[in-house]
mmCIF file with all atom_site columns, C-alpha atoms in Angstrom:
data_model
loop_
_atom_site.group_PDB
_atom_site.id
_atom_site.type_symbol
_atom_site.label_atom_id
_atom_site.label_alt_id
_atom_site.label_comp_id
_atom_site.label_asym_id
_atom_site.label_entity_id
_atom_site.label_seq_id
_atom_site.pdbx_PDB_ins_code
_atom_site.Cartn_x
_atom_site.Cartn_y
_atom_site.Cartn_z
_atom_site.occupancy
_atom_site.B_iso_or_equiv
_atom_site.pdbx_formal_charge
_atom_site.auth_seq_id
_atom_site.auth_comp_id
_atom_site.auth_asym_id
_atom_site.auth_atom_id
_atom_site.pdbx_PDB_model_num
ATOM 1   C CA . MET A 1 1   ? 32.745  -6.756  4.526  1.00 49.00 ? 25  MET A CA 1
ATOM 2   C CA . GLN A 1 2   ? 29.176  -7.544  3.530  1.00 68.00 ? 26  GLN A CA 1
ATOM 3   C CA . ASN A 1 3   ? 28.556  -9.079  0.152  1.00 93.00 ? 27  ASN A CA 1
ATOM 4   C CA . ASP A 1 4   ? 25.800  -7.960  -2.214 1.00 95.00 ? 28  ASP A CA 1
ATOM 5   C CA . ASN A 1 5   ? 23.504  -10.731 -1.018 1.00 93.00 ? 29  ASN A CA 1
ATOM 6   C CA . GLU A 1 6   ? 23.669  -9.660  2.609  1.00 95.00 ? 30  GLU A CA 1
ATOM 7   C CA . LYS A 1 7   ? 23.392  -5.975  1.726  1.00 95.00 ? 31  LYS A CA 1
ATOM 8   C CA . MET A 1 8   ? 20.270  -6.536  -0.350 1.00 97.00 ? 32  MET A CA 1
ATOM 9   C CA . LEU A 1 9   ? 18.660  -8.627  2.390  1.00 97.00 ? 33  LEU A CA 1
ATOM 10  C CA . GLN A 1 10  ? 19.456  -5.898  4.938  1.00 96.00 ? 34  GLN A CA 1
ATOM 11  C CA . GLU A 1 11  ? 17.788  -3.347  2.643  1.00 95.00 ? 35  GLU A CA 1
ATOM 12  C CA . ILE A 1 12  ? 14.703  -5.572  2.477  1.00 97.00 ? 36  ILE A CA 1
ATOM 13  C CA . VAL A 1 13  ? 14.599  -5.854  6.277  1.00 97.00 ? 37  VAL A CA 1
ATOM 14  C CA . GLN A 1 14  ? 14.853  -2.090  6.712  1.00 95.00 ? 38  GLN A CA 1
ATOM 15  C CA . ASN A 1 15  ? 12.339  -1.349  3.959  1.00 95.00 ? 39  ASN A CA 1
ATOM 16  C CA . THR A 1 16  ? 9.746   -3.766  5.353  1.00 96.00 ? 40  THR A CA 1
ATOM 17  C CA . GLU A 1 17  ? 10.252  -2.472  8.900  1.00 95.00 ? 41  GLU A CA 1
ATOM 18  C CA . MET A 1 18  ? 9.668   1.070   7.662  1.00 93.00 ? 42  MET A CA 1
ATOM 19  C CA . GLY A 1 19  ? 6.420   -0.102  6.053  1.00 94.00 ? 43  GLY A CA 1
ATOM 20  C CA . LYS A 1 20  ? 5.227   -2.014  9.127  1.00 94.00 ? 44  LYS A CA 1
ATOM 21  C CA . ASN A 1 21  ? 6.123   0.789   11.549 1.00 92.00 ? 45  ASN A CA 1
ATOM 22  C CA . THR A 1 22  ? 4.471   3.462   9.421  1.00 93.00 ? 46  THR A CA 1
ATOM 23  C CA . LEU A 1 23  ? 1.301   1.418   9.052  1.00 95.00 ? 47  LEU A CA 1
ATOM 24  C CA . ASP A 1 24  ? 1.221   0.789   12.812 1.00 93.00 ? 48  ASP A CA 1
ATOM 25  C CA . GLU A 1 25  ? 1.494   4.483   13.545 1.00 91.00 ? 49  GLU A CA 1
ATOM 26  C CA . LEU A 1 26  ? -1.077  5.602   10.961 1.00 94.00 ? 50  LEU A CA 1
ATOM 27  C CA . MET A 1 27  ? -3.552  2.852   11.816 1.00 93.00 ? 51  MET A CA 1
ATOM 28  C CA . GLY A 1 28  ? -4.271  4.486   15.169 1.00 91.00 ? 52  GLY A CA 1
ATOM 29  C CA . LEU A 1 29  ? -5.102  7.790   13.507 1.00 93.00 ? 53  LEU A CA 1
ATOM 30  C CA . THR A 1 30  ? -7.928  6.713   11.217 1.00 93.00 ? 54  THR A CA 1
ATOM 31  C CA . HIS A 1 31  ? -11.554 5.874   11.823 1.00 93.00 ? 55  HIS A CA 1
ATOM 32  C CA . ASP A 1 32  ? -12.015 4.721   8.217  1.00 95.00 ? 56  ASP A CA 1
ATOM 33  C CA . GLN A 1 33  ? -12.536 0.972   8.559  1.00 96.00 ? 57  GLN A CA 1
ATOM 34  C CA . ARG A 1 34  ? -11.853 0.282   4.891  1.00 96.00 ? 58  ARG A CA 1
ATOM 35  C CA . LEU A 1 35  ? -8.513  2.090   5.143  1.00 97.00 ? 59  LEU A CA 1
ATOM 36  C CA . LYS A 1 36  ? -7.679  0.240   8.384  1.00 96.00 ? 60  LYS A CA 1
ATOM 37  C CA . ASP A 1 37  ? -8.482  -3.108  6.782  1.00 97.00 ? 61  ASP A CA 1
ATOM 38  C CA . GLU A 1 38  ? -6.163  -2.354  3.866  1.00 97.00 ? 62  GLU A CA 1
ATOM 39  C CA . MET A 1 39  ? -3.432  -1.243  6.263  1.00 97.00 ? 63  MET A CA 1
ATOM 40  C CA . MET A 1 40  ? -3.726  -4.544  8.141  1.00 97.00 ? 64  MET A CA 1
ATOM 41  C CA . ARG A 1 41  ? -3.597  -6.542  4.897  1.00 97.00 ? 65  ARG A CA 1
ATOM 42  C CA . GLN A 1 42  ? -0.480  -4.742  3.718  1.00 96.00 ? 66  GLN A CA 1
ATOM 43  C CA . LYS A 1 43  ? 1.145   -5.008  7.131  1.00 96.00 ? 67  LYS A CA 1
ATOM 44  C CA . ARG A 1 44  ? 0.778   -8.806  6.920  1.00 97.00 ? 68  ARG A CA 1
ATOM 45  C CA . GLU A 1 45  ? 2.550   -8.753  3.542  1.00 97.00 ? 69  GLU A CA 1
ATOM 46  C CA . TYR A 1 46  ? 5.395   -6.629  4.914  1.00 97.00 ? 70  TYR A CA 1
ATOM 47  C CA . ARG A 1 47  ? 5.706   -9.004  7.873  1.00 97.00 ? 71  ARG A CA 1
ATOM 48  C CA . ARG A 1 48  ? 5.848   -12.052 5.583  1.00 97.00 ? 72  ARG A CA 1
ATOM 49  C CA . ILE A 1 49  ? 8.605   -10.555 3.407  1.00 98.00 ? 73  ILE A CA 1
ATOM 50  C CA . ASN A 1 50  ? 10.470  -9.309  6.489  1.00 97.00 ? 74  ASN A CA 1
ATOM 51  C CA . GLN A 1 51  ? 10.445  -12.799 7.985  1.00 97.00 ? 75  GLN A CA 1
ATOM 52  C CA . ALA A 1 52  ? 11.705  -14.295 4.718  1.00 97.00 ? 76  ALA A CA 1
ATOM 53  C CA . ALA A 1 53  ? 14.594  -11.807 4.689  1.00 97.00 ? 77  ALA A CA 1
ATOM 54  C CA . HIS A 1 54  ? 15.410  -12.617 8.329  1.00 96.00 ? 78  HIS A CA 1
ATOM 55  C CA . THR A 1 55  ? 15.414  -16.326 7.516  1.00 96.00 ? 79  THR A CA 1
ATOM 56  C CA . ALA A 1 56  ? 17.719  -15.775 4.527  1.00 96.00 ? 80  ALA A CA 1
ATOM 57  C CA . LEU A 1 57  ? 20.109  -13.687 6.639  1.00 96.00 ? 81  LEU A CA 1
ATOM 58  C CA . ASP A 1 58  ? 20.151  -16.393 9.322  1.00 95.00 ? 82  ASP A CA 1
ATOM 59  C CA . ALA A 1 59  ? 20.946  -18.968 6.640  1.00 93.00 ? 83  ALA A CA 1
ATOM 60  C CA . ILE A 1 60  ? 24.083  -17.060 5.600  1.00 93.00 ? 84  ILE A CA 1
ATOM 61  C CA . GLY A 1 61  ? 25.138  -16.458 9.192  1.00 92.00 ? 85  GLY A CA 1
ATOM 62  C CA . ALA A 1 62  ? 24.302  -12.756 9.251  1.00 93.00 ? 86  ALA A CA 1
ATOM 63  C CA . GLN A 1 63  ? 22.250  -10.837 11.760 1.00 92.00 ? 87  GLN A CA 1
ATOM 64  C CA . ALA A 1 64  ? 19.440  -8.568  10.560 1.00 92.00 ? 88  ALA A CA 1
ATOM 65  C CA . LYS A 1 65  ? 20.012  -4.889  11.206 1.00 91.00 ? 89  LYS A CA 1
ATOM 66  C CA . GLY A 1 66  ? 16.606  -3.280  11.276 1.00 84.00 ? 90  GLY A CA 1
ATOM 67  C CA . GLN A 1 67  ? 15.661  0.350   11.149 1.00 82.00 ? 91  GLN A CA 1
ATOM 68  C CA . SER A 1 68  ? 17.780  2.509   13.431 1.00 83.00 ? 92  SER A CA 1
ATOM 69  C CA . ALA A 1 69  ? 16.187  4.291   16.377 1.00 84.00 ? 93  ALA A CA 1
ATOM 70  C CA . ALA A 1 70  ? 16.986  7.617   14.704 1.00 87.00 ? 94  ALA A CA 1
ATOM 71  C CA . ALA A 1 71  ? 15.223  6.556   11.493 1.00 83.00 ? 95  ALA A CA 1
ATOM 72  C CA . ARG A 1 72  ? 12.166  5.369   13.438 1.00 83.00 ? 96  ARG A CA 1
ATOM 73  C CA . MET A 1 73  ? 12.029  8.628   15.378 1.00 87.00 ? 97  MET A CA 1
ATOM 74  C CA . SER A 1 74  ? 12.430  10.704  12.218 1.00 86.00 ? 98  SER A CA 1
ATOM 75  C CA . VAL A 1 75  ? 9.524   8.901   10.549 1.00 84.00 ? 99  VAL A CA 1
ATOM 76  C CA . SER A 1 76  ? 7.379   9.209   13.656 1.00 87.00 ? 100 SER A CA 1
ATOM 77  C CA . MET A 1 77  ? 8.045   12.951  13.933 1.00 89.00 ? 101 MET A CA 1
ATOM 78  C CA . GLY A 1 78  ? 7.259   13.414  10.241 1.00 88.00 ? 102 GLY A CA 1
ATOM 79  C CA . ILE A 1 79  ? 3.969   11.573  10.650 1.00 89.00 ? 103 ILE A CA 1
ATOM 80  C CA . ARG A 1 80  ? 3.008   13.617  13.705 1.00 89.00 ? 104 ARG A CA 1
ATOM 81  C CA . THR A 1 81  ? 3.845   16.855  11.924 1.00 91.00 ? 105 THR A CA 1
ATOM 82  C CA . ARG A 1 82  ? 1.863   15.970  8.806  1.00 91.00 ? 106 ARG A CA 1
ATOM 83  C CA . THR A 1 83  ? -1.170  14.702  10.731 1.00 90.00 ? 107 THR A CA 1
ATOM 84  C CA . MET A 1 84  ? -1.305  17.318  13.484 1.00 90.00 ? 108 MET A CA 1
ATOM 85  C CA . MET A 1 85  ? -4.023  19.315  11.729 1.00 92.00 ? 109 MET A CA 1
ATOM 86  C CA . ASP A 1 86  ? -5.302  16.748  9.223  1.00 94.00 ? 110 ASP A CA 1
ATOM 87  C CA . LYS A 1 87  ? -6.034  13.117  10.045 1.00 94.00 ? 111 LYS A CA 1
ATOM 88  C CA . SER A 1 88  ? -8.358  12.677  7.076  1.00 96.00 ? 112 SER A CA 1
ATOM 89  C CA . THR A 1 89  ? -8.377  9.507   5.024  1.00 96.00 ? 113 THR A CA 1
ATOM 90  C CA . ARG A 1 90  ? -7.164  11.551  2.056  1.00 96.00 ? 114 ARG A CA 1
ATOM 91  C CA . ASN A 1 91  ? -4.129  12.893  3.931  1.00 96.00 ? 115 ASN A CA 1
ATOM 92  C CA . LEU A 1 92  ? -3.188  9.491   5.378  1.00 96.00 ? 116 LEU A CA 1
ATOM 93  C CA . ALA A 1 93  ? -3.605  7.836   1.972  1.00 96.00 ? 117 ALA A CA 1
ATOM 94  C CA . THR A 1 94  ? -1.446  10.531  0.372  1.00 96.00 ? 118 THR A CA 1
ATOM 95  C CA . MET A 1 95  ? 1.308   9.885   2.912  1.00 95.00 ? 119 MET A CA 1
ATOM 96  C CA . LEU A 1 96  ? 1.057   6.131   2.369  1.00 96.00 ? 120 LEU A CA 1
ATOM 97  C CA . ALA A 1 97  ? 1.177   6.511   -1.419 1.00 96.00 ? 121 ALA A CA 1
ATOM 98  C CA . GLU A 1 98  ? 4.300   8.682   -1.122 1.00 95.00 ? 122 GLU A CA 1
ATOM 99  C CA . GLY A 1 99  ? 5.935   6.163   1.210  1.00 94.00 ? 123 GLY A CA 1
ATOM 100 C CA . SER A 1 100 ? 5.100   3.247   -1.062 1.00 96.00 ? 124 SER A CA 1
ATOM 101 C CA . GLY A 1 101 ? 6.531   5.140   -4.027 1.00 96.00 ? 125 GLY A CA 1
ATOM 102 C CA . GLN A 1 102 ? 9.747   5.733   -2.086 1.00 95.00 ? 126 GLN A CA 1
ATOM 103 C CA . GLY A 1 103 ? 9.844   2.036   -1.208 1.00 95.00 ? 127 GLY A CA 1
ATOM 104 C CA . VAL A 1 104 ? 9.619   1.125   -4.891 1.00 96.00 ? 128 VAL A CA 1
ATOM 105 C CA . LEU A 1 105 ? 12.548  3.450   -5.638 1.00 96.00 ? 129 LEU A CA 1
ATOM 106 C CA . ASP A 1 106 ? 14.556  1.941   -2.782 1.00 96.00 ? 130 ASP A CA 1
ATOM 107 C CA . CYS A 1 107 ? 14.011  -1.547  -4.224 1.00 96.00 ? 131 CYS A CA 1
ATOM 108 C CA . LYS A 1 108 ? 15.054  -0.407  -7.701 1.00 96.00 ? 132 LYS A CA 1
ATOM 109 C CA . ARG A 1 109 ? 18.160  1.186   -6.207 1.00 97.00 ? 133 ARG A CA 1
ATOM 110 C CA . ALA A 1 110 ? 19.019  -2.030  -4.331 1.00 97.00 ? 134 ALA A CA 1
ATOM 111 C CA . GLU A 1 111 ? 18.639  -4.068  -7.526 1.00 96.00 ? 135 GLU A CA 1
ATOM 112 C CA . LYS A 1 112 ? 21.185  -1.780  -9.252 1.00 97.00 ? 136 LYS A CA 1
ATOM 113 C CA . ASP A 1 113 ? 23.532  -1.458  -6.257 1.00 97.00 ? 137 ASP A CA 1
ATOM 114 C CA . TYR A 1 114 ? 23.794  -5.193  -5.507 1.00 97.00 ? 138 TYR A CA 1
ATOM 115 C CA . PRO A 1 115 ? 24.031  -6.968  -8.872 1.00 95.00 ? 139 PRO A CA 1
ATOM 116 C CA . THR A 1 116 ? 25.696  -10.105 -7.489 1.00 95.00 ? 140 THR A CA 1
ATOM 117 C CA . ALA A 1 117 ? 23.030  -10.787 -4.846 1.00 96.00 ? 141 ALA A CA 1
ATOM 118 C CA . SER A 1 118 ? 21.608  -14.303 -4.878 1.00 94.00 ? 142 SER A CA 1
ATOM 119 C CA . PRO A 1 119 ? 18.608  -15.103 -7.074 1.00 95.00 ? 143 PRO A CA 1
ATOM 120 C CA . GLY A 1 120 ? 16.553  -15.604 -3.900 1.00 95.00 ? 144 GLY A CA 1
ATOM 121 C CA . ALA A 1 121 ? 17.437  -12.155 -2.531 1.00 96.00 ? 145 ALA A CA 1
ATOM 122 C CA . LYS A 1 122 ? 16.736  -10.580 -5.917 1.00 97.00 ? 146 LYS A CA 1
ATOM 123 C CA . GLN A 1 123 ? 13.364  -12.337 -6.078 1.00 97.00 ? 147 GLN A CA 1
ATOM 124 C CA . LEU A 1 124 ? 12.443  -11.159 -2.581 1.00 97.00 ? 148 LEU A CA 1
ATOM 125 C CA . CYS A 1 125 ? 13.467  -7.597  -3.458 1.00 97.00 ? 149 CYS A CA 1
ATOM 126 C CA . SER A 1 126 ? 11.401  -7.756  -6.633 1.00 97.00 ? 150 SER A CA 1
ATOM 127 C CA . GLU A 1 127 ? 8.434   -9.103  -4.681 1.00 97.00 ? 151 GLU A CA 1
ATOM 128 C CA . LEU A 1 128 ? 8.734   -6.224  -2.206 1.00 97.00 ? 152 LEU A CA 1
ATOM 129 C CA . GLY A 1 129 ? 8.920   -3.677  -5.017 1.00 97.00 ? 153 GLY A CA 1
ATOM 130 C CA . GLU A 1 130 ? 5.823   -5.157  -6.650 1.00 97.00 ? 154 GLU A CA 1
ATOM 131 C CA . LEU A 1 131 ? 3.966   -5.116  -3.313 1.00 97.00 ? 155 LEU A CA 1
ATOM 132 C CA . GLN A 1 132 ? 4.787   -1.453  -2.880 1.00 97.00 ? 156 GLN A CA 1
ATOM 133 C CA . ALA A 1 133 ? 3.838   -0.550  -6.456 1.00 97.00 ? 157 ALA A CA 1
ATOM 134 C CA . ARG A 1 134 ? 0.434   -2.205  -5.946 1.00 97.00 ? 158 ARG A CA 1
ATOM 135 C CA . ALA A 1 135 ? 0.131   -0.485  -2.568 1.00 96.00 ? 159 ALA A CA 1
ATOM 136 C CA . GLU A 1 136 ? 0.828   2.918   -4.086 1.00 96.00 ? 160 GLU A CA 1
ATOM 137 C CA . ASN A 1 137 ? -2.042  2.392   -6.525 1.00 96.00 ? 161 ASN A CA 1
ATOM 138 C CA . THR A 1 138 ? -4.323  1.148   -3.757 1.00 96.00 ? 162 THR A CA 1
ATOM 139 C CA . TRP A 1 139 ? -3.602  4.176   -1.556 1.00 96.00 ? 163 TRP A CA 1
ATOM 140 C CA . ARG A 1 140 ? -4.337  6.485   -4.503 1.00 96.00 ? 164 ARG A CA 1
ATOM 141 C CA . GLU A 1 141 ? -7.865  5.041   -4.605 1.00 96.00 ? 165 GLU A CA 1
ATOM 142 C CA . PHE A 1 142 ? -8.442  6.504   -1.121 1.00 95.00 ? 166 PHE A CA 1
ATOM 143 C CA . ILE A 1 143 ? -7.354  9.978   -2.260 1.00 92.00 ? 167 ILE A CA 1
#
């Protein structure tokens, strides 16, 4: 059975993969260079936190379980549906703001669900939540 530490780190891996994958998919849909640049910047942050979570999981002898194929496909289908008729900067930024807001909630939930996680895992989760809160505000500027 997984302990709180491992569970929280797995949540971080999945959350950051969702962010990276969504940004990858939306990046190809925009011609707004400013939006693309911000997507790239945030993708680097997600990658950095994802790698830290992978390293922490390796250190405790656990293997990272990323986003499932079904979850990736569900997100991809949702993106295609919501951008079929509208690939505007405003629409993409709205979707990104909503996703970042959900990411913040997921981090808050993980903090409550895994109270005995290590200080390092808690710090990484907090860092991810703060990244996503800032991102949500940044995306709102494009709306």
